[in-house]
Short mmCIF file of C-alpha atoms and ligand atoms in Angstrom, two decimals:
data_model
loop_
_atom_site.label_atom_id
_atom_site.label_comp_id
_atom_site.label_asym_id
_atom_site.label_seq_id
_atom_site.Cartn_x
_atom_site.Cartn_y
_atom_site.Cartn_z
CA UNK A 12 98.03 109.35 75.95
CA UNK A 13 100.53 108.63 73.15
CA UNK A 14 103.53 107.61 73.87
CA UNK A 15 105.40 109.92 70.87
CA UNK A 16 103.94 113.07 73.31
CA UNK A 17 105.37 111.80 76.22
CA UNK A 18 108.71 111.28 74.82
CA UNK A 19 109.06 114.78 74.48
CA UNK A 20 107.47 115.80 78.22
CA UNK A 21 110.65 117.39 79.14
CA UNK A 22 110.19 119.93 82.53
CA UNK A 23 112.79 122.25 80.87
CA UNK A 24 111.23 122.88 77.88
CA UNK A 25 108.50 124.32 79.79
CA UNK A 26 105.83 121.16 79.91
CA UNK A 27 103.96 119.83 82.61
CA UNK A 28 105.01 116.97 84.73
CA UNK A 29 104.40 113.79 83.99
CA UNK A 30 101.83 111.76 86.89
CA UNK A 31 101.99 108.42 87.04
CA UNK A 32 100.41 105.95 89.48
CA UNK A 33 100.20 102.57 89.45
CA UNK A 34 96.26 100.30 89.13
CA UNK A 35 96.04 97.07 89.45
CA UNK A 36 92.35 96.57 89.14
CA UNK A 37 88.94 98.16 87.42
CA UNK A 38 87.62 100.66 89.64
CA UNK A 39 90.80 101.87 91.14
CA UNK A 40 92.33 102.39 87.13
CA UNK A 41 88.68 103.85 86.09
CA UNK A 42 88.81 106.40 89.09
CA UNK A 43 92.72 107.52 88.37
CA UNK A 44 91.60 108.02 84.79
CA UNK A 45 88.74 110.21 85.80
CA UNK A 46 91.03 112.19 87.77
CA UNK A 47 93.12 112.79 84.84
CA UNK A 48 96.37 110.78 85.86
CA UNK A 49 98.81 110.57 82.80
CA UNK A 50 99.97 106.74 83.23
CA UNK A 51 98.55 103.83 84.92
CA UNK A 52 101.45 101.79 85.67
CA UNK A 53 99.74 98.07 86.34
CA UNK A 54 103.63 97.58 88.21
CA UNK A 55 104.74 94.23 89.72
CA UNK A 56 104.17 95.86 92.74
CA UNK A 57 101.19 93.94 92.73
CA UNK A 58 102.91 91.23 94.26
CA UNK A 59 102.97 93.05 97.34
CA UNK A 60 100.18 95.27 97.56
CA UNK A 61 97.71 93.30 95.90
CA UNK A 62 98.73 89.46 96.30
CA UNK A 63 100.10 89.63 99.25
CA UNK A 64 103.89 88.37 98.70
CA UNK A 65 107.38 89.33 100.22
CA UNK A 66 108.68 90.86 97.12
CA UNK A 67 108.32 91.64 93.20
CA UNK A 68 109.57 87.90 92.44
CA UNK A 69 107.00 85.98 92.95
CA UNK A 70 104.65 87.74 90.24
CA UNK A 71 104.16 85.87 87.02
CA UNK A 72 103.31 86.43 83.54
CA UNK A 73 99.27 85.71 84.10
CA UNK A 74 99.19 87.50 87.54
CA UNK A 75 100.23 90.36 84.84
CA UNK A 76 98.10 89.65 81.99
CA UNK A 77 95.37 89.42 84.35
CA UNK A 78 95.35 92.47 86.25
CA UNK A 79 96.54 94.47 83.05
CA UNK A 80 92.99 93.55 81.50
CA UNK A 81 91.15 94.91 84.33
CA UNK A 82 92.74 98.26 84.15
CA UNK A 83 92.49 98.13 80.83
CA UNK A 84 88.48 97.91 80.75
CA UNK A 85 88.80 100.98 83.60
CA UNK A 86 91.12 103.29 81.07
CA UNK A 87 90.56 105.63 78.54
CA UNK A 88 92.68 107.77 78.31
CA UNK A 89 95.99 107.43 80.16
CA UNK A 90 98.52 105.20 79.15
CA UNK A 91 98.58 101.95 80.31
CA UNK A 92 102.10 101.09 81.25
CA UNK A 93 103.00 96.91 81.87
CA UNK A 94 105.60 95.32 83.79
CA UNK A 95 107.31 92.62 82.51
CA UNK A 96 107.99 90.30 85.18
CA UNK A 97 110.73 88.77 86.91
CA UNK A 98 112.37 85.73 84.59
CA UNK A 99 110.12 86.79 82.01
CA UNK A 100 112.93 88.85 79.67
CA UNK A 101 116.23 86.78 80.07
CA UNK A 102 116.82 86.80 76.05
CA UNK A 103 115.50 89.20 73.37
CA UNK A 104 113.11 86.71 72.29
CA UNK A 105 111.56 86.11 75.38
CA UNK A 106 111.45 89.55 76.34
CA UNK A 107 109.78 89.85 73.05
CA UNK A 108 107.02 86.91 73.47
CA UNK A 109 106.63 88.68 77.23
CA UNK A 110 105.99 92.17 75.48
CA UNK A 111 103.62 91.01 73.29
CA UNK A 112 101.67 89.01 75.45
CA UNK A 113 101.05 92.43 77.48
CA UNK A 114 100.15 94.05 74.95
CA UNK A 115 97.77 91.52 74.14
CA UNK A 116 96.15 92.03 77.62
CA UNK A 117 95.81 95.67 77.35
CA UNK A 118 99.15 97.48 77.50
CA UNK A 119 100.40 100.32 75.37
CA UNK A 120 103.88 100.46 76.50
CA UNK A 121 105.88 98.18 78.55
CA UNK A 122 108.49 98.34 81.39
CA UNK A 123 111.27 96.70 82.37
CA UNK A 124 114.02 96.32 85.10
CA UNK A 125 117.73 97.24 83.99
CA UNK A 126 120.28 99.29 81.37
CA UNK A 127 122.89 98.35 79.69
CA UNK A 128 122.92 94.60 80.58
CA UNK A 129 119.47 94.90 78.89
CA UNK A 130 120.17 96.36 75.76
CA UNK A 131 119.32 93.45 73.61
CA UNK A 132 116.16 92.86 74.97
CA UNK A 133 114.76 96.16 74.69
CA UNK A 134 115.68 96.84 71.57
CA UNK A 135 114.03 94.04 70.70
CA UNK A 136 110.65 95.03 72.09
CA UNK A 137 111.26 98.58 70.52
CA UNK A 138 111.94 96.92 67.13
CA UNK A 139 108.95 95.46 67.29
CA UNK A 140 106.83 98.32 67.85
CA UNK A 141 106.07 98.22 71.20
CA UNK A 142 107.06 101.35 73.04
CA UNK A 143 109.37 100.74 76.06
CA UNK A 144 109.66 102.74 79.64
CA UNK A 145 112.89 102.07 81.26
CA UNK A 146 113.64 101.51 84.93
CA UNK A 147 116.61 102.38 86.41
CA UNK A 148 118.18 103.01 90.20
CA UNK A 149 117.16 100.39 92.70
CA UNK A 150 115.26 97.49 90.94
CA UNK A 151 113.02 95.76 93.21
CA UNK A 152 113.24 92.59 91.19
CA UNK A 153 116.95 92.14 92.35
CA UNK A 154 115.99 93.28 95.55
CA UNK A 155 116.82 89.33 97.38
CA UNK A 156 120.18 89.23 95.15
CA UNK A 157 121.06 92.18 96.57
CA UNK A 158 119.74 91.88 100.19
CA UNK A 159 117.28 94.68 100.54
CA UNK A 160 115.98 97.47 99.28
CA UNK A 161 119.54 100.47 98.55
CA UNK A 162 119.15 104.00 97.70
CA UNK A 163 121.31 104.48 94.45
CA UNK A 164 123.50 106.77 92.95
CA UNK A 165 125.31 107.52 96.04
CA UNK A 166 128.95 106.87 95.06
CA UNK A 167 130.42 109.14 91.88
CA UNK A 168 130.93 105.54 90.33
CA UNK A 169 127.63 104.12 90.64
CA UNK A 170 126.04 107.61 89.51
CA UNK A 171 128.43 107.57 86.40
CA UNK A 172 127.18 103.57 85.78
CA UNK A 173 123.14 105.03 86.40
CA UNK A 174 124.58 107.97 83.72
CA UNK A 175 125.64 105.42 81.42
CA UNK A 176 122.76 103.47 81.24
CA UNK A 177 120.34 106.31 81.15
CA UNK A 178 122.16 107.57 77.55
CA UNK A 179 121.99 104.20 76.36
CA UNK A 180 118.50 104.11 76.67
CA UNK A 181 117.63 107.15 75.12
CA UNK A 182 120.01 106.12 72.23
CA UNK A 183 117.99 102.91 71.47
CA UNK A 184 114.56 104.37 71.66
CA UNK A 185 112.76 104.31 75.11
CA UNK A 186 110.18 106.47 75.64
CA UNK A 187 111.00 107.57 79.32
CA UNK A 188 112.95 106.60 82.13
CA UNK A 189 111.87 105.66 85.91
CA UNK A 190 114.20 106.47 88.13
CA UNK A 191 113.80 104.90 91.52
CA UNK A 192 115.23 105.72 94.78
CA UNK A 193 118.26 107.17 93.24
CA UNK A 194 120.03 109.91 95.24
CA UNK A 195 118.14 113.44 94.71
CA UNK A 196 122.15 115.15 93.14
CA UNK A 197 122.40 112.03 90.50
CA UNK A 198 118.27 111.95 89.41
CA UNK A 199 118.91 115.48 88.84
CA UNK A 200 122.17 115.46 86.77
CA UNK A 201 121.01 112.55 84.62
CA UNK A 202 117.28 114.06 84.09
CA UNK A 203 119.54 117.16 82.95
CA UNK A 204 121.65 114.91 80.63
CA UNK A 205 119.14 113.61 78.73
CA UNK A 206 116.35 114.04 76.38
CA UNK A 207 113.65 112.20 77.14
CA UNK A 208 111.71 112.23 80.30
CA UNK A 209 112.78 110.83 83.87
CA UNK A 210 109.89 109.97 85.88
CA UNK A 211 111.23 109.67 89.70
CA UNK A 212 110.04 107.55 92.41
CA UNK A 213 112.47 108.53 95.96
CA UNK A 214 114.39 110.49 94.31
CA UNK A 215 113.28 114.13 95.73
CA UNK A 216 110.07 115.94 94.83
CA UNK A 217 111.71 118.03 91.88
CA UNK A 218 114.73 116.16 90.12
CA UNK A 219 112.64 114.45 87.30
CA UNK A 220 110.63 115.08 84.95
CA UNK A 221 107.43 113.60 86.61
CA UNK A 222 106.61 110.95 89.35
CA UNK A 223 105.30 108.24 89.73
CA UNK A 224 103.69 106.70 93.51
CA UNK A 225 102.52 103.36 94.41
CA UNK A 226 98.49 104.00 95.03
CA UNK A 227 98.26 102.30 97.99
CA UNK A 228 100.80 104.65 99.20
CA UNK A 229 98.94 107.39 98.19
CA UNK A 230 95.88 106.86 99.20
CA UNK A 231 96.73 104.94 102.44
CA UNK A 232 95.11 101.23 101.82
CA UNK A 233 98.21 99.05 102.55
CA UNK A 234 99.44 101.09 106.79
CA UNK A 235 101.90 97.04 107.29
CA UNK A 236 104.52 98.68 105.36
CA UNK A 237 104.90 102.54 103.84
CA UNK A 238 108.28 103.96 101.81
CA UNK A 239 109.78 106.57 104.36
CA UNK A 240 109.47 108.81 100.42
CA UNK A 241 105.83 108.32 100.51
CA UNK A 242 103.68 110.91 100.83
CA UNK A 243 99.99 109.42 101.38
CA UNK A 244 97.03 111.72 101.32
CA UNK A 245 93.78 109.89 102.52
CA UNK A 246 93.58 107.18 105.00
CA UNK A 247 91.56 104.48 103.22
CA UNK A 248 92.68 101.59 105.62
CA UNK A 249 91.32 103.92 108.94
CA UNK A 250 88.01 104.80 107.06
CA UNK A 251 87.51 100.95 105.41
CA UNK A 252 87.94 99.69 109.52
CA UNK A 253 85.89 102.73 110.91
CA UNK A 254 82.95 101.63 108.35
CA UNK A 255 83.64 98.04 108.93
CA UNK A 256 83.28 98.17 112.67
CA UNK A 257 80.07 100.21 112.41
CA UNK A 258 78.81 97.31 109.97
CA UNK A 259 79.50 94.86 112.66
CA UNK A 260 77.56 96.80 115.03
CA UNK A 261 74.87 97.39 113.05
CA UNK A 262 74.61 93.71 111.97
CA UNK A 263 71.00 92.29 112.98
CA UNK A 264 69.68 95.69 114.01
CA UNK A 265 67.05 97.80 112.01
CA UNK A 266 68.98 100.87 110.72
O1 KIV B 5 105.94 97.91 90.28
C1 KIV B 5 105.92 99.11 90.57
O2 KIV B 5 105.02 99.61 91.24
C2 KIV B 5 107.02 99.94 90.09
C3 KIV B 5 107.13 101.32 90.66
C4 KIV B 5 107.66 101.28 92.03
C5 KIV B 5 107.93 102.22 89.77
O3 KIV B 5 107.82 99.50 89.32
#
């Protein structure tokens, strides 16, 4: 998908939501694509689901580039969205060298954690041609600063800040904005506010312009740990130990 026709995916000017999910490897990103899933977000929640750490923090620039390749050789035609990780966009230039060096793997458009405190650095990637999805509301990358993972948006200050920042993205060229766990009353009034597209993760099932689910949520493959917001619809970790434990007992025997 190009990113100049989701810029315009706005829910109130009739179009259809926006789907997003993130891949992390080949078969999973070649399988969302066949279903027809907008965006393949290859999202630093890799860090968890994938690699097995406490938090987003840990994940590096080549954890990225890696895994970004692999869903790139699954993809054809949904976008394939990049994280830039933690400590990896502290100035423009670096978020710049970052950017690029995703692109370079296989992404179309990046993302990154943050508003106005990160003006400089997107424009920076959007100057340079790289189309940028911002990420506002609770930021997992900040998640140990802050000392756990808060619903935002709650307080008529924070929800003017979240306002604030969502305007000054739209102003210097970001394609869309994730919105994540942000109170349902504040996702709704800033997705109103602005013009290009919120895509909501626990924010309520109808305040943005399009959503955007962790696939192991979805699908069930990672039971140690589920957002009380997710909504999973097959149970991949029962059915992978059901078939497992019928290998075992089949092990050594003729059928
Ligand atoms: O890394 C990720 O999966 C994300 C989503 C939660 C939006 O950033």
């Amino acid at each position: 998908m190009i990113t100049s026709s989701l810029k315009s995916r706005k829910v109130r000017n009739g179009a259809q939501p926006i789907s997003a999910l993130t891949a992390y490897d080949y078969p999973t990103a070649r399988l969302l694509d066949e279903s027809a899933v907008d965006i393949l977000l290859v999202g630093d929640s890799l860090g968890m689901v994938v690699l097995g750490y406490p938090d987003t923090t840990h994940v590096t620039l080549d954890h990225m580039t890696h895994h970004i390749s692999a869903v790139a050789r699954g993809a054809q035609n949904a976008l394939i969205l990049g994280d830039l990780p933690y400590n990896t966009y502290n100035t423009p230039e670096q978020a710049l060298q970052t950017a690029q060096a995703l692109v370079a793997a296989g992404a179309q458009a990046v993302k990154l954690e943050g508003g106005v405190e990160k003006q400089a650095e997107i424009e920076a990637i959007i100057k340079a041609g790289i189309p940028v999805i911002g990420h506002l509301g609770m930021l997992p990358q900040s998640v140990v600063e802050e000392g756990g993972y808060k619903k935002k948006g709650k307080t008529e200050e924070q929800a003017m800040s979240l306002l604030a920042s969502a305007k000054c993205l739209e102003v210097i060229g970001c394609t869309a904005i994730i919105l994540e766990s942000v109170v349902a009353k504040t996702a709704q009034h800033i997705t109103d506010s602005i013009n290009i597209p919120t895509i909501g993760i626990g924010c309520g099932r109808t305040t943005c312009d399009g959503e955007v689910a962790v696939i192991t949520d979805l699908v069930g493959s990672y039971p140690w740990f589920v957002p009380p917001f997710a909504t999973p619809r097959a149970e991949v970790a029962e059915a992978t130990k059901k078939a497992v434990s019928e290998y075992i007992a089949h092990v050594g025997k003729p059928v």
